[in-house]
mmCIF file of C-alpha atoms in Angstrom:
data_model
loop_
_atom_site.group_PDB
_atom_site.id
_atom_site.type_symbol
_atom_site.label_atom_id
_atom_site.label_comp_id
_atom_site.label_asym_id
_atom_site.label_seq_id
_atom_site.Cartn_x
_atom_site.Cartn_y
_atom_site.Cartn_z
ATOM 1 C CA MET D 1 -18.088 43.973 26.783
ATOM 2 C CA ALA D 2 -18.316 45.354 23.229
ATOM 3 C CA LYS D 3 -14.856 46.715 23.738
ATOM 4 C CA GLN D 4 -13.631 43.292 24.348
ATOM 5 C CA ALA D 5 -15.476 41.916 21.590
ATOM 6 C CA VAL D 6 -14.225 44.439 18.847
ATOM 7 C CA LYS D 7 -10.489 43.641 20.329
ATOM 8 C CA LYS D 8 -10.668 39.878 19.767
ATOM 9 C CA SER D 9 -11.879 40.469 16.513
ATOM 10 C CA ARG D 10 -9.280 42.599 15.161
ATOM 11 C CA ARG D 11 -6.569 40.697 16.990
ATOM 12 C CA ARG D 12 -8.467 37.523 15.113
ATOM 13 C CA LEU D 13 -8.120 39.760 11.767
ATOM 14 C CA LYS D 14 -4.592 40.679 12.085
ATOM 15 C CA GLN D 15 -3.668 37.262 12.576
ATOM 16 C CA ASN D 16 -5.808 36.056 9.739
ATOM 17 C CA LEU D 17 -3.827 38.809 7.341
ATOM 18 C CA VAL D 18 -0.388 37.554 9.028
ATOM 19 C CA GLY D 19 -1.331 34.288 7.846
ATOM 20 C CA TRP D 20 -2.873 35.062 4.678
ATOM 21 C CA GLY D 21 0.658 37.433 3.941
ATOM 22 C CA PHE D 22 2.785 34.073 4.517
ATOM 23 C CA ILE D 23 0.976 31.826 2.042
ATOM 24 C CA LEU D 24 0.252 34.538 -0.485
ATOM 25 C CA PRO D 25 3.844 34.131 -2.286
ATOM 26 C CA SER D 26 2.957 30.339 -2.856
ATOM 27 C CA LEU D 27 -0.592 30.898 -3.950
ATOM 28 C CA ILE D 28 0.788 33.335 -6.445
ATOM 29 C CA VAL D 29 3.391 30.954 -7.716
ATOM 30 C CA PHE D 30 0.692 28.417 -7.618
ATOM 31 C CA PHE D 31 -1.750 30.241 -9.506
ATOM 32 C CA LEU D 32 0.720 31.082 -12.168
ATOM 33 C CA PHE D 33 2.547 28.084 -12.361
ATOM 34 C CA MET D 34 0.124 25.447 -11.768
ATOM 35 C CA PHE D 35 -3.557 26.342 -12.020
ATOM 36 C CA LEU D 36 -3.374 28.712 -14.942
ATOM 37 C CA PRO D 37 -1.376 26.384 -17.170
ATOM 38 C CA ILE D 38 -3.661 23.504 -16.310
ATOM 39 C CA VAL D 39 -6.912 25.530 -16.956
ATOM 40 C CA LEU D 40 -5.124 27.203 -20.270
ATOM 41 C CA GLY D 41 -4.446 23.802 -21.363
ATOM 42 C CA PHE D 42 -7.657 22.353 -20.975
ATOM 43 C CA TRP D 43 -8.866 25.545 -23.119
ATOM 44 C CA TYR D 44 -6.485 24.921 -26.087
ATOM 45 C CA SER D 45 -7.406 21.175 -26.059
ATOM 46 C CA LEU D 46 -10.405 22.228 -27.375
ATOM 47 C CA THR D 47 -9.080 24.493 -29.937
ATOM 48 C CA ASP D 48 -6.719 24.056 -32.959
ATOM 49 C CA TYR D 49 -3.909 25.988 -31.461
ATOM 50 C CA THR D 50 -0.219 25.709 -32.693
ATOM 51 C CA GLY D 51 1.675 27.673 -30.820
ATOM 52 C CA LEU D 52 3.122 29.480 -33.793
ATOM 53 C CA SER D 53 0.229 31.813 -34.050
ATOM 54 C CA LYS D 54 -2.706 33.733 -32.122
ATOM 55 C CA ASP D 55 -5.230 32.853 -34.595
ATOM 56 C CA TYR D 56 -7.064 29.764 -33.549
ATOM 57 C CA GLN D 57 -10.333 28.205 -33.285
ATOM 58 C CA PHE D 58 -12.800 26.553 -31.147
ATOM 59 C CA ILE D 59 -13.134 22.875 -32.109
ATOM 60 C CA GLY D 60 -14.906 21.476 -29.302
ATOM 61 C CA LEU D 61 -13.961 17.488 -28.995
ATOM 62 C CA GLN D 62 -12.701 17.166 -32.210
ATOM 63 C CA ASN D 63 -9.250 16.586 -30.816
ATOM 64 C CA TYR D 64 -10.676 14.073 -28.077
ATOM 65 C CA ILE D 65 -12.168 12.442 -30.981
ATOM 66 C CA LYS D 66 -9.374 12.380 -33.351
ATOM 67 C CA MET D 67 -7.089 10.543 -30.780
ATOM 68 C CA PHE D 68 -9.039 7.354 -30.973
ATOM 69 C CA SER D 69 -8.659 7.283 -34.685
ATOM 70 C CA ASP D 70 -4.983 8.141 -34.518
ATOM 71 C CA ARG D 71 -2.954 4.752 -35.056
ATOM 72 C CA TYR D 72 0.078 6.393 -33.438
ATOM 73 C CA PHE D 73 -1.801 7.344 -30.534
ATOM 74 C CA LYS D 74 -3.004 3.822 -30.051
ATOM 75 C CA VAL D 75 0.641 2.548 -30.176
ATOM 76 C CA SER D 76 1.810 4.779 -27.519
ATOM 77 C CA VAL D 77 -1.122 3.587 -25.420
ATOM 78 C CA LYS D 78 -0.047 0.099 -26.102
ATOM 79 C CA ASN D 79 3.704 1.083 -25.337
ATOM 80 C CA ASN D 80 2.931 2.474 -22.356
ATOM 81 C CA CYS D 81 0.475 0.076 -21.156
ATOM 82 C CA ILE D 82 3.252 -2.816 -21.623
ATOM 83 C CA TYR D 83 5.829 -0.217 -20.103
ATOM 84 C CA ALA D 84 3.683 0.179 -16.951
ATOM 85 C CA VAL D 85 3.338 -3.479 -16.245
ATOM 86 C CA TRP D 86 6.771 -4.301 -16.738
ATOM 87 C CA PHE D 87 8.050 -1.409 -14.972
ATOM 88 C CA SER D 88 5.561 -1.529 -11.974
ATOM 89 C CA VAL D 89 6.268 -5.179 -11.102
ATOM 90 C CA LEU D 90 10.100 -5.563 -11.406
ATOM 91 C CA THR D 91 10.221 -2.053 -9.603
ATOM 92 C CA MET D 92 8.054 -3.575 -6.457
ATOM 93 C CA LEU D 93 9.938 -6.692 -6.696
ATOM 94 C CA VAL D 94 13.325 -5.846 -6.767
ATOM 95 C CA SER D 95 13.081 -2.874 -4.341
ATOM 96 C CA LEU D 96 10.976 -4.975 -1.803
ATOM 97 C CA ILE D 97 13.999 -8.043 -2.111
ATOM 98 C CA LEU D 98 16.548 -5.386 -1.912
ATOM 99 C CA ALA D 99 15.061 -3.850 1.523
ATOM 100 C CA SER D 100 14.547 -7.086 2.641
ATOM 101 C CA LEU D 101 17.851 -8.137 2.397
ATOM 102 C CA LEU D 102 19.170 -4.648 3.369
ATOM 103 C CA ASN D 103 16.783 -4.838 6.979
ATOM 104 C CA ARG D 104 18.925 -8.179 7.872
ATOM 105 C CA LEU D 105 22.385 -6.731 7.015
ATOM 106 C CA MET D 106 24.097 -5.682 10.362
ATOM 107 C CA ARG D 107 27.539 -4.625 8.483
ATOM 108 C CA PHE D 108 27.643 -2.302 5.507
ATOM 109 C CA ARG D 109 24.045 -1.221 5.480
ATOM 110 C CA LYS D 110 24.705 2.117 4.979
ATOM 111 C CA PHE D 111 27.278 1.775 2.202
ATOM 112 C CA PHE D 112 24.437 -0.412 0.325
ATOM 113 C CA ARG D 113 22.125 2.046 1.046
ATOM 114 C CA ILE D 114 24.093 4.584 -0.671
ATOM 115 C CA ALA D 115 25.208 2.447 -3.346
ATOM 116 C CA PHE D 116 21.265 1.625 -4.336
ATOM 117 C CA PHE D 117 20.045 4.861 -4.054
ATOM 118 C CA LEU D 118 22.736 6.725 -5.929
ATOM 119 C CA PRO D 119 21.306 5.997 -9.388
ATOM 120 C CA TYR D 120 18.091 7.192 -8.538
ATOM 121 C CA ILE D 121 19.895 11.008 -7.630
ATOM 122 C CA SER D 122 22.197 10.321 -10.934
ATOM 123 C CA SER D 123 21.158 12.956 -13.844
ATOM 124 C CA MET D 124 18.573 11.135 -16.177
ATOM 125 C CA VAL D 125 20.559 12.160 -19.375
ATOM 126 C CA SER D 126 23.932 10.976 -17.998
ATOM 127 C CA VAL D 127 22.145 7.654 -17.091
ATOM 128 C CA ALA D 128 20.481 7.067 -20.090
ATOM 129 C CA VAL D 129 23.706 8.122 -22.817
ATOM 130 C CA ILE D 130 25.818 5.703 -20.283
ATOM 131 C CA TRP D 131 23.487 2.589 -20.863
ATOM 132 C CA LYS D 132 22.816 3.621 -24.407
ATOM 133 C CA MET D 133 26.564 2.811 -24.937
ATOM 134 C CA ILE D 134 25.954 -0.312 -22.948
ATOM 135 C CA PHE D 135 23.134 -1.660 -24.999
ATOM 136 C CA ASN D 136 25.068 -0.663 -28.382
ATOM 137 C CA PRO D 137 24.476 -4.184 -30.598
ATOM 138 C CA GLN D 138 27.982 -3.429 -32.143
ATOM 139 C CA GLY D 139 30.828 -3.881 -29.460
ATOM 140 C CA GLY D 140 29.030 -2.710 -26.395
ATOM 141 C CA PRO D 141 29.597 -4.238 -23.087
ATOM 142 C CA LEU D 142 26.965 -6.060 -22.763
ATOM 143 C CA ASN D 143 26.543 -7.998 -26.004
ATOM 144 C CA THR D 144 30.173 -8.717 -25.575
ATOM 145 C CA VAL D 145 29.834 -10.378 -22.368
ATOM 146 C CA LEU D 146 27.013 -12.340 -23.715
ATOM 147 C CA GLY D 147 28.992 -13.705 -26.480
ATOM 148 C CA GLN D 148 31.637 -15.049 -24.598
ATOM 149 C CA LEU D 149 29.130 -16.409 -22.682
ATOM 150 C CA GLY D 150 28.133 -18.418 -25.674
ATOM 151 C CA ILE D 151 25.013 -16.402 -26.931
ATOM 152 C CA SER D 152 25.678 -16.637 -30.805
ATOM 153 C CA ASN D 153 22.987 -14.171 -31.450
ATOM 154 C CA PRO D 154 22.511 -11.448 -28.705
ATOM 155 C CA PRO D 155 19.727 -9.264 -28.895
ATOM 156 C CA GLN D 156 19.820 -5.887 -31.018
ATOM 157 C CA TRP D 157 18.403 -4.211 -28.117
ATOM 158 C CA LEU D 158 17.836 -0.314 -28.863
ATOM 159 C CA ALA D 159 18.205 -1.276 -32.615
ATOM 160 C CA SER D 160 15.349 -3.604 -32.326
ATOM 161 C CA THR D 161 11.610 -3.236 -32.487
ATOM 162 C CA THR D 162 11.239 -6.290 -30.164
ATOM 163 C CA TRP D 163 13.757 -5.212 -27.530
ATOM 164 C CA ALA D 164 13.719 -1.236 -27.679
ATOM 165 C CA LEU D 165 10.944 -0.810 -25.140
ATOM 166 C CA TYR D 166 12.446 -3.648 -22.530
ATOM 167 C CA ALA D 167 15.645 -2.086 -22.467
ATOM 168 C CA VAL D 168 14.260 0.907 -21.662
ATOM 169 C CA ILE D 169 12.424 -0.650 -18.715
ATOM 170 C CA ILE D 170 15.559 -2.315 -17.617
ATOM 171 C CA VAL D 171 17.501 1.073 -17.356
ATOM 172 C CA SER D 172 13.957 2.454 -15.529
ATOM 173 C CA VAL D 173 14.018 -0.448 -12.881
ATOM 174 C CA TRP D 174 17.704 -0.082 -12.521
ATOM 175 C CA LYS D 175 17.804 3.731 -11.678
ATOM 176 C CA ASN D 176 13.891 3.913 -9.627
ATOM 177 C CA CYS D 177 14.479 0.800 -7.361
ATOM 178 C CA GLY D 178 16.833 2.298 -4.642
ATOM 179 C CA TYR D 179 14.189 4.839 -4.356
ATOM 180 C CA TYR D 180 11.036 2.570 -3.460
ATOM 181 C CA MET D 181 13.850 0.249 -1.918
ATOM 182 C CA MET D 182 14.225 2.988 0.773
ATOM 183 C CA ILE D 183 10.424 3.348 1.215
ATOM 184 C CA PHE D 184 10.139 -0.227 1.982
ATOM 185 C CA LEU D 185 13.256 -0.447 4.339
ATOM 186 C CA ALA D 186 11.546 2.529 6.120
ATOM 187 C CA GLY D 187 8.369 0.229 6.787
ATOM 188 C CA LEU D 188 10.261 -2.690 7.685
ATOM 189 C CA GLN D 189 12.530 -1.327 10.350
ATOM 190 C CA ASN D 190 8.990 -0.329 12.043
ATOM 191 C CA VAL D 191 8.088 -3.724 12.076
ATOM 192 C CA PRO D 192 8.298 -5.123 16.050
ATOM 193 C CA ASP D 193 10.968 -7.723 16.694
ATOM 194 C CA SER D 194 8.785 -8.916 19.140
ATOM 195 C CA LEU D 195 6.351 -10.718 16.459
ATOM 196 C CA TYR D 196 9.030 -12.269 15.249
ATOM 197 C CA GLU D 197 10.135 -13.849 18.341
ATOM 198 C CA ALA D 198 6.719 -14.995 19.060
ATOM 199 C CA ALA D 199 6.178 -16.286 15.856
ATOM 200 C CA ALA D 200 9.388 -18.257 16.188
ATOM 201 C CA LEU D 201 8.314 -19.781 19.484
ATOM 202 C CA ASP D 202 5.061 -20.826 17.884
ATOM 203 C CA GLY D 203 7.598 -22.854 15.340
ATOM 204 C CA ALA D 204 6.800 -20.383 12.655
ATOM 205 C CA GLY D 205 9.537 -20.210 9.786
ATOM 206 C CA LYS D 206 11.466 -17.575 8.132
ATOM 207 C CA LEU D 207 8.840 -17.840 5.480
ATOM 208 C CA GLN D 208 5.841 -17.969 7.341
ATOM 209 C CA GLN D 209 7.014 -14.864 9.278
ATOM 210 C CA TYR D 210 8.030 -13.419 6.033
ATOM 211 C CA PHE D 211 4.479 -14.009 4.835
ATOM 212 C CA ARG D 212 2.280 -13.770 7.827
ATOM 213 C CA ILE D 213 3.689 -10.857 9.770
ATOM 214 C CA THR D 214 6.255 -8.844 7.614
ATOM 215 C CA LEU D 215 3.915 -8.513 4.467
ATOM 216 C CA PRO D 216 0.648 -7.789 5.931
ATOM 217 C CA LEU D 217 2.175 -5.006 8.430
ATOM 218 C CA ILE D 218 3.985 -3.339 5.722
ATOM 219 C CA SER D 219 1.059 -3.311 3.599
ATOM 220 C CA PRO D 220 0.556 0.653 3.739
ATOM 221 C CA THR D 221 4.248 0.954 2.308
ATOM 222 C CA ILE D 222 3.451 -1.575 -0.483
ATOM 223 C CA PHE D 223 0.232 0.686 -1.505
ATOM 224 C CA LEU D 224 2.185 3.826 -1.005
ATOM 225 C CA ASN D 225 4.942 2.664 -3.383
ATOM 226 C CA LEU D 226 2.235 1.143 -5.809
ATOM 227 C CA ILE D 227 0.640 4.375 -6.409
ATOM 228 C CA LEU D 228 4.303 6.064 -6.695
ATOM 229 C CA VAL D 229 5.056 3.530 -8.777
ATOM 230 C CA THR D 230 2.197 3.422 -11.269
ATOM 231 C CA ILE D 231 2.244 7.432 -11.658
ATOM 232 C CA ASN D 232 5.641 7.369 -12.779
ATOM 233 C CA SER D 233 5.085 4.706 -15.168
ATOM 234 C CA PHE D 234 3.150 6.880 -17.055
ATOM 235 C CA GLN D 235 5.246 9.926 -16.434
ATOM 236 C CA VAL D 236 8.275 8.079 -18.454
ATOM 237 C CA PHE D 237 10.251 10.458 -20.932
ATOM 238 C CA ASP D 238 13.683 11.301 -20.634
ATOM 239 C CA LEU D 239 14.845 8.184 -21.125
ATOM 240 C CA VAL D 240 12.674 7.435 -23.940
ATOM 241 C CA SER D 241 13.695 10.705 -25.770
ATOM 242 C CA VAL D 242 17.773 10.247 -25.201
ATOM 243 C CA MET D 243 17.869 6.627 -25.464
ATOM 244 C CA THR D 244 15.716 5.944 -28.606
ATOM 245 C CA ASP D 245 13.967 9.340 -29.452
ATOM 246 C CA GLY D 246 10.680 6.988 -29.718
ATOM 247 C CA GLY D 247 12.098 4.507 -31.959
ATOM 248 C CA PRO D 248 13.128 2.129 -33.598
ATOM 249 C CA GLY D 249 9.873 2.413 -35.820
ATOM 250 C CA MET D 250 7.250 3.454 -32.766
ATOM 251 C CA SER D 251 8.503 0.690 -30.616
ATOM 252 C CA THR D 252 8.939 2.787 -27.765
ATOM 253 C CA ASN D 253 6.813 5.565 -28.516
ATOM 254 C CA VAL D 254 4.816 6.246 -25.146
ATOM 255 C CA LEU D 255 2.089 8.762 -24.050
ATOM 256 C CA ALA D 256 4.830 11.449 -22.535
ATOM 257 C CA TYR D 257 6.770 11.087 -25.680
ATOM 258 C CA ARG D 258 3.744 11.275 -27.754
ATOM 259 C CA ILE D 259 2.605 14.583 -26.377
ATOM 260 C CA TYR D 260 5.754 16.312 -26.674
ATOM 261 C CA TYR D 261 6.176 15.126 -30.298
ATOM 262 C CA GLU D 262 2.831 16.539 -31.311
ATOM 263 C CA GLY D 263 3.317 19.516 -29.441
ATOM 264 C CA PHE D 264 7.034 20.824 -29.871
ATOM 265 C CA LYS D 265 7.578 19.046 -33.012
ATOM 266 C CA SER D 266 4.680 18.816 -35.113
ATOM 267 C CA MET D 267 3.379 21.918 -33.550
ATOM 268 C CA HIS D 268 -0.235 20.593 -32.492
ATOM 269 C CA MET D 269 -0.328 22.165 -29.356
ATOM 270 C CA GLY D 270 -4.166 21.717 -28.723
ATOM 271 C CA TYR D 271 -3.791 17.994 -30.036
ATOM 272 C CA ALA D 272 -0.915 17.851 -27.425
ATOM 273 C CA SER D 273 -3.008 19.276 -24.842
ATOM 274 C CA ALA D 274 -5.490 16.726 -25.403
ATOM 275 C CA ILE D 275 -3.683 13.930 -25.009
ATOM 276 C CA SER D 276 -2.213 15.215 -21.541
ATOM 277 C CA TYR D 277 -5.697 15.413 -20.226
ATOM 278 C CA PHE D 278 -6.336 11.672 -21.581
ATOM 279 C CA LEU D 279 -2.989 10.416 -19.847
ATOM 280 C CA PHE D 280 -4.347 12.872 -16.347
ATOM 281 C CA ALA D 281 -7.632 10.848 -16.658
ATOM 282 C CA VAL D 282 -5.833 7.259 -16.921
ATOM 283 C CA ILE D 283 -3.452 8.163 -14.073
ATOM 284 C CA LEU D 284 -6.642 9.315 -12.006
ATOM 285 C CA VAL D 285 -8.886 6.514 -12.564
ATOM 286 C CA ILE D 286 -6.174 4.042 -11.841
ATOM 287 C CA THR D 287 -5.408 5.790 -8.788
ATOM 288 C CA ILE D 288 -8.920 5.809 -7.448
ATOM 289 C CA ILE D 289 -9.281 2.028 -8.503
ATOM 290 C CA GLN D 290 -6.206 1.520 -6.419
ATOM 291 C CA PHE D 291 -7.540 3.529 -3.379
ATOM 292 C CA VAL D 292 -10.835 1.759 -3.778
ATOM 293 C CA ALA D 293 -9.381 -1.800 -3.871
ATOM 294 C CA GLN D 294 -6.479 -1.173 -0.880
ATOM 295 C CA LYS D 295 -9.712 -1.711 1.305
ATOM 296 C CA HIS D 296 -9.687 -5.413 0.808
ATOM 297 C CA TRP D 297 -5.860 -5.829 1.471
ATOM 298 C CA VAL D 298 -4.178 -2.916 3.273
ATOM 299 C CA ASN D 299 -3.896 -3.523 7.138
ATOM 300 C CA TYR D 300 -3.429 0.169 8.919
ATOM 301 C CA ASP D 301 -3.754 -2.186 12.160
#
């Protein structure tokens, strides 16, 4: 009996070592490129580290206190909130409408799925450059069309402090809605046709079926997309960097761009790290609120 117990323990140890051997490379990569930078980033947020010199001082929470008296940071928070609300609402609505239409489309469904999804996998820089030309207020295709439609003073778009952020939102929605549409489409295709047939026999119209059957049954998919869209809305950087460089003025300066500006242009790495952790805290709190609220409207039955 004792020999059998020893053999079992050795076999179990061998299996464990084999298992750890398989996951060890991933753990090393995670530690070096994820965990260690997270810890170092938090440490730098408590210092006056510039990224240029090894000599830096521990300053405690001074960077975090500085944020709330920094007008540029406040403008970035305001811009990011505006962007997040508009981007989240429009992306959810457009992607859900497209998915609902494609779900009923019998012919050319594959073609339209590819057509709507293609912008998402396109290069962000290429998309930004193309749309920057489209939004050109002097001879750009968009304002040319608006002028031909009789609009005498079309928006200046990226040259306007009023319209620049909304122009970025339009491009973001156009580029990302195809991805969320595919997730919605997967949820819609899992709704049993028998429920619609039963509802039709009871006299329910198409609109009633949509709001009483479709939306409740795809509520887990809606919740998933809502989480993804919200997180995405606070990570926008590429489009802002290429299309507007945070301008004109501070009209498109969002949190991710502010982090880049403070860290790599002004060389205030410690302060940029503090803003990064503020952004992380915002996303975490919003996500927690969404998970708490979903108990009241998401149907998992």
